[in-house]
Amino acid sequence: MIQAIVYTSNAGTTEQYAKIIGEKTGFPVYSLKNACGLAAGTEIIYLGWLMAGIVQGYKKAAKLYTIRALCGVGMGETGSQIEDIKKANTVSDSMPVFTMRGGFDIKKLHGIYRFMMGVMRKTAGKKLSEKTDRTPDEDIMLDMMMNGRSYVSEKNAATVLDWLGKEQQNNII
Ligand SMILES: Cc1cc2nc3c(=O)[nH]c(=O)nc-3n(C[C@H](O)[C@H](O)[C@H](O)COP(=O)(O)O)c2cc1C
């Protein structure tokens, strides 16, 4: 039975999603860094921010706990990138994987991440800004990159909340 939500966040959006899910379900929420109160093998939902397609902290969390569902928080559209994430993170086919659009704000980044995304803005951002036939999703990505935005919302967590609701019901019955 799922007992907790564990997350790794850098700029805060993944933490916000973990807290939204915690509030809605009643599960306690822990940062992976401070999850020492949780017994090894505890069944959890894990949320990590996406860096170059890798769910940060997933490998470590998978060694410590039993992950029942994996959530990646990134700049991409909610529900996108799922197959790529499964592959890049060598997640088993049976693992439920969810993605949620977090946010992006270069001012909230430090050190190497700020540098990397500064380069990304100058390359991918410039390319996108010059593109004349941007899709609505590309418009959002460009706006996020250049102006800083957060898309954290309960609506973006609806799919994982639905799945969790069904899990909780199955455990009661
Ligand atoms: C260095 C770096 C690499 C990133 N790579 C990806 C990526 O591969 N896919 C994606 O969707 N978002 C990517 N992002 C965007 C973050 O995942 C996004 O901003 C997320 O909301 C950050 O979560 P946090 O606020 O919990 O740190 C990247 C961000 C940084 C700083």
PDB file of C-alpha atoms and ligand atoms in Angstrom:
ATOM      1  CA  MET A   1       0.000   0.000   0.000  1.00  0.00           C
ATOM      2  CA  ILE A   2       1.291   3.472  -0.887  1.00  0.00           C
ATOM      3  CA  GLN A   3       2.444   5.258   2.254  1.00  0.00           C
ATOM      4  CA  ALA A   4       4.118   8.485   1.145  1.00  0.00           C
ATOM      5  CA  ILE A   5       5.111  10.917  -1.556  1.00  0.00           C
ATOM      6  CA  VAL A   6       8.814  11.546  -2.064  1.00  0.00           C
ATOM      7  CA  TYR A   7      10.233  14.216  -4.370  1.00  0.00           C
ATOM      8  CA  THR A   8      13.358  15.923  -5.644  1.00  0.00           C
ATOM      9  CA  SER A   9      12.994  19.554  -6.661  1.00  0.00           C
ATOM     10  CA  ASN A  10      15.501  22.196  -7.680  1.00  0.00           C
ATOM     11  CA  ALA A  11      13.546  25.400  -8.248  1.00  0.00           C
ATOM     12  CA  GLY A  12      10.385  24.430  -6.346  1.00  0.00           C
ATOM     13  CA  THR A  13       7.758  23.371  -8.916  1.00  0.00           C
ATOM     14  CA  THR A  14       8.152  19.636  -8.235  1.00  0.00           C
ATOM     15  CA  GLU A  15       7.847  20.341  -4.528  1.00  0.00           C
ATOM     16  CA  GLN A  16       4.622  22.249  -5.213  1.00  0.00           C
ATOM     17  CA  TYR A  17       3.170  19.290  -7.134  1.00  0.00           C
ATOM     18  CA  ALA A  18       4.215  16.886  -4.361  1.00  0.00           C
ATOM     19  CA  LYS A  19       2.408  19.107  -1.845  1.00  0.00           C
ATOM     20  CA  ILE A  20      -0.725  19.373  -4.010  1.00  0.00           C
ATOM     21  CA  ILE A  21      -0.853  15.571  -4.289  1.00  0.00           C
ATOM     22  CA  GLY A  22      -0.147  15.235  -0.570  1.00  0.00           C
ATOM     23  CA  GLU A  23      -2.969  17.601   0.327  1.00  0.00           C
ATOM     24  CA  LYS A  24      -5.444  15.850  -1.951  1.00  0.00           C
ATOM     25  CA  THR A  25      -4.589  12.317  -0.825  1.00  0.00           C
ATOM     26  CA  GLY A  26      -3.503  12.764   2.761  1.00  0.00           C
ATOM     27  CA  PHE A  27      -0.151  11.045   2.183  1.00  0.00           C
ATOM     28  CA  PRO A  28       2.832  12.564   3.972  1.00  0.00           C
ATOM     29  CA  VAL A  29       5.285  14.361   1.674  1.00  0.00           C
ATOM     30  CA  TYR A  30       9.071  14.095   1.994  1.00  0.00           C
ATOM     31  CA  SER A  31      11.973  15.525   0.088  1.00  0.00           C
ATOM     32  CA  LEU A  32      14.290  12.662  -0.921  1.00  0.00           C
ATOM     33  CA  LYS A  33      17.082  14.498   0.916  1.00  0.00           C
ATOM     34  CA  ASN A  34      15.129  14.411   4.198  1.00  0.00           C
ATOM     35  CA  ALA A  35      13.189  11.185   3.855  1.00  0.00           C
ATOM     36  CA  CYS A  36      15.237   9.410   6.522  1.00  0.00           C
ATOM     37  CA  GLY A  37      12.084   8.783   8.575  1.00  0.00           C
ATOM     38  CA  LEU A  38      10.781   6.409   5.911  1.00  0.00           C
ATOM     39  CA  ALA A  39      11.638   2.727   6.261  1.00  0.00           C
ATOM     40  CA  ALA A  40      13.520   1.050   3.423  1.00  0.00           C
ATOM     41  CA  GLY A  41      11.162  -0.557   0.951  1.00  0.00           C
ATOM     42  CA  THR A  42       8.192   1.718   1.798  1.00  0.00           C
ATOM     43  CA  GLU A  43       5.757   2.029  -1.115  1.00  0.00           C
ATOM     44  CA  ILE A  44       5.855   5.548  -2.474  1.00  0.00           C
ATOM     45  CA  ILE A  45       4.974   7.805  -5.358  1.00  0.00           C
ATOM     46  CA  TYR A  46       8.108   9.506  -6.594  1.00  0.00           C
ATOM     47  CA  LEU A  47       8.278  12.918  -8.278  1.00  0.00           C
ATOM     48  CA  GLY A  48      11.458  14.362  -9.741  1.00  0.00           C
ATOM     49  CA  TRP A  49      12.275  17.315 -11.960  1.00  0.00           C
ATOM     50  CA  LEU A  50      13.428  16.515 -15.471  1.00  0.00           C
ATOM     51  CA  MET A  51      16.933  17.279 -16.581  1.00  0.00           C
ATOM     52  CA  ALA A  52      17.781  16.226 -20.121  1.00  0.00           C
ATOM     53  CA  GLY A  53      15.044  13.611 -19.888  1.00  0.00           C
ATOM     54  CA  ILE A  54      16.282  12.123 -16.618  1.00  0.00           C
ATOM     55  CA  VAL A  55      13.968  12.178 -13.587  1.00  0.00           C
ATOM     56  CA  GLN A  56      16.268  13.570 -10.946  1.00  0.00           C
ATOM     57  CA  GLY A  57      16.706  11.345  -7.899  1.00  0.00           C
ATOM     58  CA  TYR A  58      14.768   8.424  -9.384  1.00  0.00           C
ATOM     59  CA  LYS A  59      17.688   5.983  -9.333  1.00  0.00           C
ATOM     60  CA  LYS A  60      18.469   6.731  -5.691  1.00  0.00           C
ATOM     61  CA  ALA A  61      14.818   6.610  -4.666  1.00  0.00           C
ATOM     62  CA  ALA A  62      14.350   3.270  -6.469  1.00  0.00           C
ATOM     63  CA  LYS A  63      17.184   1.773  -4.399  1.00  0.00           C
ATOM     64  CA  LEU A  64      15.655   2.934  -1.124  1.00  0.00           C
ATOM     65  CA  TYR A  65      11.927   2.541  -1.665  1.00  0.00           C
ATOM     66  CA  THR A  66       9.334   0.641  -3.668  1.00  0.00           C
ATOM     67  CA  ILE A  67       8.200   3.117  -6.300  1.00  0.00           C
ATOM     68  CA  ARG A  68       4.583   2.533  -7.285  1.00  0.00           C
ATOM     69  CA  ALA A  69       4.311   5.469  -9.697  1.00  0.00           C
ATOM     70  CA  LEU A  70       6.827   7.854 -11.189  1.00  0.00           C
ATOM     71  CA  CYS A  71       6.173  11.502 -12.040  1.00  0.00           C
ATOM     72  CA  GLY A  72       8.464  13.719 -14.070  1.00  0.00           C
ATOM     73  CA  VAL A  73       8.059  17.488 -13.827  1.00  0.00           C
ATOM     74  CA  GLY A  74       9.458  19.465 -16.734  1.00  0.00           C
ATOM     75  CA  MET A  75       8.855  22.250 -19.200  1.00  0.00           C
ATOM     76  CA  GLY A  76       7.006  20.025 -21.638  1.00  0.00           C
ATOM     77  CA  GLU A  77       3.249  19.646 -21.902  1.00  0.00           C
ATOM     78  CA  THR A  78       1.512  17.643 -19.152  1.00  0.00           C
ATOM     79  CA  GLY A  79       1.174  14.027 -20.316  1.00  0.00           C
ATOM     80  CA  SER A  80       3.885  14.305 -22.987  1.00  0.00           C
ATOM     81  CA  GLN A  81       7.325  12.603 -23.120  1.00  0.00           C
ATOM     82  CA  ILE A  82       6.144   9.504 -21.247  1.00  0.00           C
ATOM     83  CA  GLU A  83       7.648   6.881 -23.569  1.00  0.00           C
ATOM     84  CA  ASP A  84      10.959   8.801 -23.799  1.00  0.00           C
ATOM     85  CA  ILE A  85      11.122   9.045 -20.021  1.00  0.00           C
ATOM     86  CA  LYS A  86      10.483   5.312 -19.629  1.00  0.00           C
ATOM     87  CA  LYS A  87      13.358   4.578 -21.983  1.00  0.00           C
ATOM     88  CA  ALA A  88      15.842   7.154 -20.687  1.00  0.00           C
ATOM     89  CA  ASN A  89      15.266   6.175 -17.056  1.00  0.00           C
ATOM     90  CA  THR A  90      15.023   2.398 -17.707  1.00  0.00           C
ATOM     91  CA  VAL A  91      11.642   2.206 -16.069  1.00  0.00           C
ATOM     92  CA  SER A  92       9.808  -1.117 -16.256  1.00  0.00           C
ATOM     93  CA  ASP A  93       6.839  -1.281 -18.616  1.00  0.00           C
ATOM     94  CA  SER A  94       4.439  -1.955 -15.768  1.00  0.00           C
ATOM     95  CA  MET A  95       5.370   1.240 -13.887  1.00  0.00           C
ATOM     96  CA  PRO A  96       2.745   4.005 -14.161  1.00  0.00           C
ATOM     97  CA  VAL A  97       4.553   7.124 -15.399  1.00  0.00           C
ATOM     98  CA  PHE A  98       3.060  10.636 -15.387  1.00  0.00           C
ATOM     99  CA  THR A  99       4.410  13.975 -16.517  1.00  0.00           C
ATOM    100  CA  MET A 100       3.400  17.441 -15.437  1.00  0.00           C
ATOM    101  CA  ARG A 101       4.326  20.830 -16.761  1.00  0.00           C
ATOM    102  CA  GLY A 102       6.206  22.647 -14.023  1.00  0.00           C
ATOM    103  CA  GLY A 103       7.774  25.947 -14.782  1.00  0.00           C
ATOM    104  CA  PHE A 104      10.904  27.699 -15.737  1.00  0.00           C
ATOM    105  CA  ASP A 105      12.516  30.858 -14.455  1.00  0.00           C
ATOM    106  CA  ILE A 106      16.199  31.420 -15.083  1.00  0.00           C
ATOM    107  CA  LYS A 107      16.325  33.763 -12.073  1.00  0.00           C
ATOM    108  CA  LYS A 108      15.529  30.804  -9.796  1.00  0.00           C
ATOM    109  CA  LEU A 109      18.485  28.769 -11.088  1.00  0.00           C
ATOM    110  CA  HIS A 110      22.036  28.813  -9.761  1.00  0.00           C
ATOM    111  CA  GLY A 111      25.473  27.595 -10.766  1.00  0.00           C
ATOM    112  CA  ILE A 112      25.741  25.052 -13.542  1.00  0.00           C
ATOM    113  CA  TYR A 113      21.951  24.858 -14.130  1.00  0.00           C
ATOM    114  CA  ARG A 114      21.742  28.605 -14.689  1.00  0.00           C
ATOM    115  CA  PHE A 115      24.684  28.427 -17.064  1.00  0.00           C
ATOM    116  CA  MET A 116      23.209  25.472 -19.001  1.00  0.00           C
ATOM    117  CA  MET A 117      19.830  27.116 -19.388  1.00  0.00           C
ATOM    118  CA  GLY A 118      21.451  30.423 -20.328  1.00  0.00           C
ATOM    119  CA  VAL A 119      23.078  28.587 -23.237  1.00  0.00           C
ATOM    120  CA  MET A 120      19.782  26.883 -24.036  1.00  0.00           C
ATOM    121  CA  ARG A 121      17.981  30.238 -24.182  1.00  0.00           C
ATOM    122  CA  LYS A 122      20.579  31.592 -26.566  1.00  0.00           C
ATOM    123  CA  THR A 123      20.452  28.539 -28.859  1.00  0.00           C
ATOM    124  CA  ALA A 124      17.074  26.749 -28.707  1.00  0.00           C
ATOM    125  CA  GLY A 125      15.329  29.935 -27.541  1.00  0.00           C
ATOM    126  CA  LYS A 126      16.722  32.001 -30.390  1.00  0.00           C
ATOM    127  CA  LYS A 127      15.811  29.307 -32.904  1.00  0.00           C
ATOM    128  CA  LEU A 128      12.248  29.133 -31.580  1.00  0.00           C
ATOM    129  CA  SER A 129      11.849  32.896 -31.526  1.00  0.00           C
ATOM    130  CA  GLU A 130      12.847  33.071 -35.187  1.00  0.00           C
ATOM    131  CA  LYS A 131      10.461  30.284 -36.187  1.00  0.00           C
ATOM    132  CA  THR A 132       7.444  31.717 -37.968  1.00  0.00           C
ATOM    133  CA  ASP A 133       5.140  28.671 -37.705  1.00  0.00           C
ATOM    134  CA  ARG A 134       5.395  27.886 -33.987  1.00  0.00           C
ATOM    135  CA  THR A 135       2.853  25.458 -32.563  1.00  0.00           C
ATOM    136  CA  PRO A 136       0.848  26.606 -29.493  1.00  0.00           C
ATOM    137  CA  ASP A 137       3.101  24.372 -27.367  1.00  0.00           C
ATOM    138  CA  GLU A 138       6.230  25.953 -28.816  1.00  0.00           C
ATOM    139  CA  ASP A 139       4.769  29.375 -28.010  1.00  0.00           C
ATOM    140  CA  ILE A 140       4.395  28.299 -24.389  1.00  0.00           C
ATOM    141  CA  MET A 141       7.942  26.898 -24.265  1.00  0.00           C
ATOM    142  CA  LEU A 142       9.375  30.099 -25.733  1.00  0.00           C
ATOM    143  CA  ASP A 143       7.428  32.270 -23.322  1.00  0.00           C
ATOM    144  CA  MET A 144       8.587  30.120 -20.388  1.00  0.00           C
ATOM    145  CA  MET A 145      12.205  30.266 -21.494  1.00  0.00           C
ATOM    146  CA  MET A 146      12.306  33.986 -22.125  1.00  0.00           C
ATOM    147  CA  ASN A 147       9.929  35.413 -19.517  1.00  0.00           C
ATOM    148  CA  GLY A 148       9.833  32.837 -16.728  1.00  0.00           C
ATOM    149  CA  ARG A 149       6.535  31.116 -15.949  1.00  0.00           C
ATOM    150  CA  SER A 150       5.007  28.535 -13.656  1.00  0.00           C
ATOM    151  CA  TYR A 151       2.270  26.196 -14.839  1.00  0.00           C
ATOM    152  CA  VAL A 152       1.867  24.358 -11.567  1.00  0.00           C
ATOM    153  CA  SER A 153      -1.822  23.643 -11.066  1.00  0.00           C
ATOM    154  CA  GLU A 154      -4.105  21.016  -9.625  1.00  0.00           C
ATOM    155  CA  LYS A 155      -5.447  20.468 -13.142  1.00  0.00           C
ATOM    156  CA  ASN A 156      -2.027  19.329 -14.335  1.00  0.00           C
ATOM    157  CA  ALA A 157      -1.946  16.795 -11.500  1.00  0.00           C
ATOM    158  CA  ALA A 158      -5.431  15.452 -12.355  1.00  0.00           C
ATOM    159  CA  THR A 159      -4.258  12.280 -14.124  1.00  0.00           C
ATOM    160  CA  VAL A 160      -1.996  11.160 -11.307  1.00  0.00           C
ATOM    161  CA  LEU A 161      -4.638  12.136  -8.734  1.00  0.00           C
ATOM    162  CA  ASP A 162      -7.200  10.023 -10.618  1.00  0.00           C
ATOM    163  CA  TRP A 163      -4.847   7.058 -10.652  1.00  0.00           C
ATOM    164  CA  LEU A 164      -4.158   7.487  -6.946  1.00  0.00           C
ATOM    165  CA  GLY A 165      -7.842   7.763  -6.120  1.00  0.00           C
ATOM    166  CA  LYS A 166      -8.437   4.402  -7.812  1.00  0.00           C
ATOM    167  CA  GLU A 167      -5.478   2.854  -5.976  1.00  0.00           C
ATOM    168  CA  GLN A 168      -6.790   4.083  -2.622  1.00  0.00           C
ATOM    169  CA  GLN A 169     -10.273   2.727  -3.394  1.00  0.00           C
ATOM    170  CA  ASN A 170      -8.866  -0.673  -4.368  1.00  0.00           C
ATOM    171  CA  ASN A 171      -7.072  -0.850  -1.054  1.00  0.00           C
ATOM    172  CA  ILE A 172     -10.229  -0.119   0.932  1.00  0.00           C
ATOM    173  CA  ILE A 173     -12.357  -2.695  -0.901  1.00  0.00           C
TER     174      ILE A 173
HETATM  175  C1  LIG B   1      19.595  21.963 -16.784  1.00  0.00           C
HETATM  176  C2  LIG B   1      18.135  21.749 -17.034  1.00  0.00           C
HETATM  177  C3  LIG B   1      17.704  20.749 -17.909  1.00  0.00           C
HETATM  178  C4  LIG B   1      16.333  20.557 -18.163  1.00  0.00           C
HETATM  179  N1  LIG B   1      15.935  19.544 -18.990  1.00  0.00           N
HETATM  180  C5  LIG B   1      14.597  19.351 -19.195  1.00  0.00           C
HETATM  181  C6  LIG B   1      14.133  18.270 -20.008  1.00  0.00           C
HETATM  182  O1  LIG B   1      14.902  17.458 -20.513  1.00  0.00           O
HETATM  183  N2  LIG B   1      12.802  18.155 -20.229  1.00  0.00           N
HETATM  184  C7  LIG B   1      11.882  18.994 -19.651  1.00  0.00           C
HETATM  185  O2  LIG B   1      10.686  18.851 -19.892  1.00  0.00           O
HETATM  186  N3  LIG B   1      12.288  20.018 -18.850  1.00  0.00           N
HETATM  187  C8  LIG B   1      13.618  20.197 -18.606  1.00  0.00           C
HETATM  188  N4  LIG B   1      14.045  21.206 -17.786  1.00  0.00           N
HETATM  189  C9  LIG B   1      13.034  22.067 -17.140  1.00  0.00           C
HETATM  190  C10 LIG B   1      12.756  21.653 -15.700  1.00  0.00           C
HETATM  191  O3  LIG B   1      12.533  20.270 -15.596  1.00  0.00           O
HETATM  192  C11 LIG B   1      11.545  22.420 -15.203  1.00  0.00           C
HETATM  193  O4  LIG B   1      11.935  23.767 -15.082  1.00  0.00           O
HETATM  194  C12 LIG B   1      10.976  21.898 -13.885  1.00  0.00           C
HETATM  195  O5  LIG B   1       9.744  22.548 -13.627  1.00  0.00           O
HETATM  196  C13 LIG B   1      11.952  22.117 -12.753  1.00  0.00           C
HETATM  197  O6  LIG B   1      11.456  21.550 -11.554  1.00  0.00           O
HETATM  198  P1  LIG B   1      11.790  22.206 -10.130  1.00  0.00           P
HETATM  199  O7  LIG B   1      11.132  23.565 -10.122  1.00  0.00           O
HETATM  200  O8  LIG B   1      11.209  21.280  -9.150  1.00  0.00           O
HETATM  201  O9  LIG B   1      13.274  22.286 -10.065  1.00  0.00           O
HETATM  202  C14 LIG B   1      15.386  21.413 -17.535  1.00  0.00           C
HETATM  203  C15 LIG B   1      15.834  22.417 -16.644  1.00  0.00           C
HETATM  204  C16 LIG B   1      17.184  22.587 -16.384  1.00  0.00           C
HETATM  205  C17 LIG B   1      17.612  23.643 -15.414  1.00  0.00           C
END
